[in-house]
PDB file of C-alpha atoms in Angstrom:
ATOM      1  CA  MET A 300      -4.122 -35.955 -49.318  1.00 91.00           C
ATOM      2  CA  ASP A 301      -2.176 -38.680 -51.099  1.00 94.00           C
ATOM      3  CA  ILE A 302      -1.480 -42.071 -49.558  1.00 96.00           C
ATOM      4  CA  ASN A 303       1.685 -44.057 -50.182  1.00 95.00           C
ATOM      5  CA  HIS A 304       1.656 -47.062 -47.839  1.00 96.00           C
ATOM      6  CA  VAL A 305       2.835 -50.623 -48.508  1.00 95.00           C
ATOM      7  CA  VAL A 306       2.450 -53.707 -46.310  1.00 96.00           C
ATOM      8  CA  ILE A 307       3.871 -56.869 -47.803  1.00 95.00           C
ATOM      9  CA  VAL A 308       4.803 -60.396 -46.684  1.00 95.00           C
ATOM     10  CA  GLY A 309       7.099 -62.547 -48.779  1.00 95.00           C
ATOM     11  CA  ARG A 310      10.336 -64.487 -48.953  1.00 95.00           C
ATOM     12  CA  LEU A 311      13.765 -63.064 -49.661  1.00 96.00           C
ATOM     13  CA  THR A 312      15.142 -64.064 -53.055  1.00 95.00           C
ATOM     14  CA  ARG A 313      18.739 -63.419 -52.026  1.00 96.00           C
ATOM     15  CA  ASP A 314      20.798 -62.444 -48.986  1.00 96.00           C
ATOM     16  CA  ALA A 315      20.689 -58.769 -48.000  1.00 96.00           C
ATOM     17  CA  GLU A 316      23.398 -56.617 -49.574  1.00 96.00           C
ATOM     18  CA  LEU A 317      24.715 -54.310 -46.846  1.00 95.00           C
ATOM     19  CA  ARG A 318      26.632 -51.220 -47.990  1.00 95.00           C
ATOM     20  CA  TYR A 319      27.521 -47.826 -46.543  1.00 95.00           C
ATOM     21  CA  THR A 320      27.028 -44.395 -48.073  1.00 93.00           C
ATOM     22  CA  ASN A 321      29.905 -41.898 -48.256  1.00 94.00           C
ATOM     23  CA  SER A 322      28.515 -40.271 -45.112  1.00 93.00           C
ATOM     24  CA  GLY A 323      28.640 -43.625 -43.258  1.00 92.00           C
ATOM     25  CA  SER A 324      24.920 -44.503 -43.271  1.00 93.00           C
ATOM     26  CA  ALA A 325      24.150 -48.209 -43.578  1.00 95.00           C
ATOM     27  CA  VAL A 326      21.840 -49.318 -46.398  1.00 95.00           C
ATOM     28  CA  ALA A 327      20.707 -52.870 -47.149  1.00 96.00           C
ATOM     29  CA  ASN A 328      19.083 -53.859 -50.432  1.00 96.00           C
ATOM     30  CA  ILE A 329      16.708 -56.805 -50.377  1.00 97.00           C
ATOM     31  CA  SER A 330      14.408 -58.479 -52.876  1.00 96.00           C
ATOM     32  CA  LEU A 331      11.151 -60.254 -52.027  1.00 96.00           C
ATOM     33  CA  ALA A 332       9.108 -62.830 -53.891  1.00 95.00           C
ATOM     34  CA  ILE A 333       5.374 -62.748 -53.295  1.00 95.00           C
ATOM     35  CA  ASN A 334       3.428 -65.801 -54.451  1.00 92.00           C
ATOM     36  CA  THR A 335      -0.173 -65.458 -55.506  1.00 91.00           C
ATOM     37  CA  ARG A 336      -2.607 -68.009 -56.783  1.00 90.00           C
ATOM     38  CA  ARG A 337      -5.326 -67.262 -59.297  1.00 89.00           C
ATOM     39  CA  ARG A 338      -7.720 -69.206 -61.418  1.00 88.00           C
ATOM     40  CA  ARG A 339      -7.012 -69.423 -65.143  1.00 87.00           C
ATOM     41  CA  ASP A 340      -9.707 -71.301 -67.046  1.00 88.00           C
ATOM     42  CA  ASP A 341     -10.280 -74.498 -65.039  1.00 90.00           C
ATOM     43  CA  GLN A 342      -6.952 -74.528 -63.177  1.00 91.00           C
ATOM     44  CA  TRP A 343      -5.315 -72.719 -60.313  1.00 91.00           C
ATOM     45  CA  VAL A 344      -2.062 -71.081 -61.410  1.00 91.00           C
ATOM     46  CA  ASP A 345       0.711 -69.877 -59.104  1.00 91.00           C
ATOM     47  CA  GLU A 346       2.367 -66.586 -59.994  1.00 92.00           C
ATOM     48  CA  ALA A 347       5.399 -64.985 -58.406  1.00 93.00           C
ATOM     49  CA  HIS A 348       5.853 -61.232 -58.158  1.00 95.00           C
ATOM     50  CA  PHE A 349       9.207 -59.678 -57.250  1.00 96.00           C
ATOM     51  CA  PHE A 350       9.786 -56.444 -55.338  1.00 96.00           C
ATOM     52  CA  ASP A 351      12.957 -54.651 -54.291  1.00 96.00           C
ATOM     53  CA  ALA A 352      13.180 -52.910 -50.922  1.00 96.00           C
ATOM     54  CA  VAL A 353      15.703 -50.735 -49.113  1.00 96.00           C
ATOM     55  CA  VAL A 354      16.436 -50.820 -45.373  1.00 95.00           C
ATOM     56  CA  TRP A 355      18.411 -47.931 -43.820  1.00 95.00           C
ATOM     57  CA  GLY A 356      20.412 -47.171 -40.690  1.00 94.00           C
ATOM     58  CA  LYS A 357      20.908 -49.309 -37.604  1.00 94.00           C
ATOM     59  CA  THR A 358      18.043 -51.538 -38.693  1.00 94.00           C
ATOM     60  CA  ALA A 359      19.984 -52.422 -41.862  1.00 94.00           C
ATOM     61  CA  GLU A 360      23.143 -53.141 -39.866  1.00 94.00           C
ATOM     62  CA  SER A 361      21.518 -55.267 -37.195  1.00 93.00           C
ATOM     63  CA  LEU A 362      19.196 -57.232 -39.481  1.00 94.00           C
ATOM     64  CA  SER A 363      21.532 -57.989 -42.402  1.00 94.00           C
ATOM     65  CA  PRO A 364      22.812 -61.279 -40.924  1.00 95.00           C
ATOM     66  CA  TYR A 365      19.191 -62.449 -40.523  1.00 94.00           C
ATOM     67  CA  LEU A 366      17.956 -61.358 -43.950  1.00 95.00           C
ATOM     68  CA  THR A 367      18.977 -64.469 -45.852  1.00 95.00           C
ATOM     69  CA  LYS A 368      17.635 -66.109 -48.982  1.00 95.00           C
ATOM     70  CA  GLY A 369      14.365 -67.954 -48.341  1.00 94.00           C
ATOM     71  CA  LYS A 370      13.593 -66.121 -45.058  1.00 95.00           C
ATOM     72  CA  GLN A 371       9.979 -64.992 -44.771  1.00 95.00           C
ATOM     73  CA  ILE A 372       9.596 -61.368 -43.708  1.00 96.00           C
ATOM     74  CA  GLY A 373       6.883 -58.786 -43.423  1.00 96.00           C
ATOM     75  CA  LEU A 374       7.612 -55.168 -44.102  1.00 94.00           C
ATOM     76  CA  GLU A 375       5.834 -51.858 -44.040  1.00 96.00           C
ATOM     77  CA  GLY A 376       6.934 -48.758 -45.868  1.00 96.00           C
ATOM     78  CA  GLU A 377       6.299 -46.594 -48.896  1.00 96.00           C
ATOM     79  CA  LEU A 378       7.083 -46.690 -52.593  1.00 96.00           C
ATOM     80  CA  ARG A 379       9.906 -44.491 -53.851  1.00 94.00           C
ATOM     81  CA  GLN A 380      11.100 -44.003 -57.391  1.00 93.00           C
ATOM     82  CA  ASN A 381      14.830 -43.709 -58.011  1.00 90.00           C
ATOM     83  CA  ARG A 382      15.837 -41.937 -61.227  1.00 93.00           C
ATOM     84  CA  TRP A 383      19.267 -41.814 -62.843  1.00 90.00           C
ATOM     85  CA  GLU A 384      20.979 -41.584 -66.195  1.00 93.00           C
ATOM     86  CA  GLN A 385      23.067 -44.436 -67.562  1.00 92.00           C
ATOM     87  CA  ASP A 386      24.834 -44.443 -70.933  1.00 93.00           C
ATOM     88  CA  GLY A 387      22.826 -41.394 -71.986  1.00 93.00           C
ATOM     89  CA  GLN A 388      19.472 -43.017 -71.203  1.00 94.00           C
ATOM     90  CA  ARG A 389      17.145 -42.106 -68.387  1.00 95.00           C
ATOM     91  CA  ARG A 390      16.407 -44.995 -66.058  1.00 94.00           C
ATOM     92  CA  SER A 391      14.112 -45.428 -63.072  1.00 94.00           C
ATOM     93  CA  LYS A 392      13.242 -48.065 -60.536  1.00 94.00           C
ATOM     94  CA  VAL A 393      10.462 -48.264 -57.943  1.00 94.00           C
ATOM     95  CA  GLU A 394      11.508 -49.653 -54.561  1.00 95.00           C
ATOM     96  CA  ILE A 395       9.906 -50.075 -51.166  1.00 96.00           C
ATOM     97  CA  PHE A 396      11.456 -47.703 -48.619  1.00 96.00           C
ATOM     98  CA  THR A 397      11.141 -49.831 -45.488  1.00 95.00           C
ATOM     99  CA  ARG A 398       9.937 -48.261 -42.228  1.00 95.00           C
ATOM    100  CA  ASN A 399       9.230 -51.439 -40.234  1.00 95.00           C
ATOM    101  CA  ILE A 400      10.311 -55.014 -40.786  1.00 94.00           C
ATOM    102  CA  GLN A 401       9.178 -58.241 -39.113  1.00 94.00           C
ATOM    103  CA  LEU A 402      11.143 -61.488 -39.213  1.00 94.00           C
ATOM    104  CA  LEU A 403       8.663 -64.302 -39.760  1.00 92.00           C
ATOM    105  CA  GLY A 404       9.060 -68.033 -40.299  1.00 78.00           C
ATOM    106  CA  GLY A 405      11.446 -69.383 -42.832  1.00 60.00           C
ATOM    107  CA  ARG A 406      14.481 -71.443 -43.393  1.00 62.00           C
ATOM    108  CA  GLY A 407      15.952 -72.909 -40.245  1.00 51.00           C
ATOM    109  CA  ASP A 408      19.536 -72.744 -41.451  1.00 46.00           C
ATOM    110  CA  GLY A 409      20.370 -69.100 -40.695  1.00 47.00           C
ATOM    111  CA  PRO A 410      21.096 -67.161 -37.516  1.00 48.00           C
ATOM    112  CA  GLY A 411      17.598 -65.641 -37.575  1.00 44.00           C
ATOM    113  CA  ALA A 412      15.653 -68.861 -37.991  1.00 45.00           C
ATOM    114  CA  GLY A 413      12.083 -68.658 -36.792  1.00 43.00           C
ATOM    115  CA  GLY A 414      12.062 -64.982 -35.858  1.00 40.00           C
ATOM    116  CA  ALA A 415      11.320 -65.562 -32.147  1.00 35.00           C
ATOM    117  CA  GLY A 416      14.010 -64.414 -29.770  1.00 32.00           C
ATOM    118  CA  SER A 417      15.257 -61.740 -32.153  1.00 34.00           C
ATOM    119  CA  ASP A 418      15.803 -58.145 -31.095  1.00 36.00           C
ATOM    120  CA  GLN A 419      12.845 -55.869 -30.319  1.00 33.00           C
ATOM    121  CA  SER A 420      13.075 -52.355 -31.724  1.00 37.00           C
ATOM    122  CA  GLN A 421      13.030 -49.421 -29.345  1.00 34.00           C
ATOM    123  CA  PRO A 422      12.573 -45.723 -30.124  1.00 34.00           C
ATOM    124  CA  GLY A 423      15.385 -44.266 -32.176  1.00 37.00           C
ATOM    125  CA  GLY A 424      16.243 -47.565 -33.840  1.00 38.00           C
ATOM    126  CA  GLN A 425      17.847 -49.017 -30.697  1.00 35.00           C
ATOM    127  CA  SER A 426      17.166 -52.644 -29.935  1.00 36.00           C
ATOM    128  CA  GLN A 427      17.065 -54.911 -26.918  1.00 34.00           C
ATOM    129  CA  PRO A 428      17.271 -58.715 -26.824  1.00 34.00           C
ATOM    130  CA  GLY A 429      14.258 -60.921 -26.295  1.00 35.00           C
ATOM    131  CA  GLY A 430      11.646 -59.362 -28.565  1.00 37.00           C
ATOM    132  CA  GLN A 431       9.603 -61.048 -31.256  1.00 40.00           C
ATOM    133  CA  GLY A 432      11.658 -60.073 -34.307  1.00 50.00           C
ATOM    134  CA  HIS A 433       9.904 -56.746 -34.969  1.00 50.00           C
ATOM    135  CA  TYR A 434      12.054 -53.855 -36.101  1.00 52.00           C
ATOM    136  CA  GLY A 435      11.059 -50.379 -37.036  1.00 56.00           C
ATOM    137  CA  GLY A 436      11.584 -46.711 -36.750  1.00 50.00           C
ATOM    138  CA  GLN A 437      13.969 -46.122 -39.581  1.00 45.00           C
ATOM    139  CA  GLY A 438      14.722 -42.532 -40.369  1.00 43.00           C
ATOM    140  CA  GLN A 439      15.866 -40.935 -43.568  1.00 39.00           C
ATOM    141  CA  PRO A 440      19.379 -41.821 -44.747  1.00 39.00           C
ATOM    142  CA  GLY A 441      21.848 -40.301 -42.312  1.00 38.00           C
ATOM    143  CA  GLY A 442      19.062 -39.236 -39.921  1.00 38.00           C
ATOM    144  CA  GLN A 443      17.790 -40.454 -36.606  1.00 36.00           C
ATOM    145  CA  GLY A 444      15.075 -43.087 -36.457  1.00 38.00           C
ATOM    146  CA  GLN A 445      11.525 -42.563 -35.327  1.00 35.00           C
ATOM    147  CA  PRO A 446       9.851 -44.526 -32.556  1.00 35.00           C
ATOM    148  CA  GLY A 447       9.821 -48.262 -33.238  1.00 38.00           C
ATOM    149  CA  GLY A 448       7.033 -50.346 -34.683  1.00 38.00           C
ATOM    150  CA  HIS A 449       3.930 -51.485 -32.886  1.00 37.00           C
ATOM    151  CA  GLU A 450       3.718 -55.081 -31.801  1.00 36.00           C
ATOM    152  CA  GLN A 451       0.611 -57.173 -32.123  1.00 36.00           C
ATOM    153  CA  SER A 452      -1.032 -57.768 -28.798  1.00 36.00           C
ATOM    154  CA  GLY A 453      -3.245 -60.539 -27.564  1.00 39.00           C
ATOM    155  CA  GLY A 454      -5.257 -58.055 -25.478  1.00 41.00           C
ATOM    156  CA  ARG A 455      -3.223 -58.470 -22.253  1.00 41.00           C
ATOM    157  CA  GLY A 456      -0.099 -56.569 -23.295  1.00 42.00           C
ATOM    158  CA  GLN A 457       1.657 -59.778 -24.310  1.00 41.00           C
ATOM    159  CA  PRO A 458       3.014 -60.291 -27.854  1.00 45.00           C
ATOM    160  CA  GLN A 459       0.883 -62.669 -29.856  1.00 43.00           C
ATOM    161  CA  GLU A 460       2.780 -65.491 -31.541  1.00 50.00           C
ATOM    162  CA  PHE A 461       1.651 -67.388 -34.629  1.00 46.00           C
ATOM    163  CA  GLU A 462       2.847 -70.597 -36.185  1.00 56.00           C
ATOM    164  CA  ASP A 463       3.595 -70.453 -39.935  1.00 53.00           C
ATOM    165  CA  ASP A 464       0.693 -72.784 -40.766  1.00 54.00           C
ATOM    166  CA  ALA A 465      -1.763 -70.633 -38.759  1.00 49.00           C
ATOM    167  CA  ILE A 466      -1.283 -67.660 -41.081  1.00 48.00           C
ATOM    168  CA  PRO A 467      -3.650 -67.958 -44.053  1.00 50.00           C
ATOM    169  CA  PHE A 468      -1.265 -66.436 -46.628  1.00 42.00           C
TER     170      PHE A 468
END
């Protein structure tokens, strides 16, 4: 059995680009920057890595206003390789096909600042107000979603909240 599973936390490098396919399915393209720190000789050096991701369906529509440059998000999905031909040359690009997305801390200047109080995903990609900013259950383009993501629990059935500085990454 092969495994293709990605979990990543980073900051958006630009606002989400929401578009619609010819069949009417919503698709949002996002780009994340992931900062890592490693030791080079006697110094610590910061490095940035950039990853593109795709969000489909109702999740793309409802989250686009909140997916703004600088916003910290967590996402879970799988890697997919897109292939096409351009000017007679074969091209390809690896992207993260997003299944679940979590709004985390970030810039306080957008409508989704802080993540708390955002919509909570329900089965089939439906959402209800008052959740903790966790979205999930995206289906294939043009398809129905799967049951929503799983929320972290503090052991008593209550969502567990974290401050940005309490997360070690």
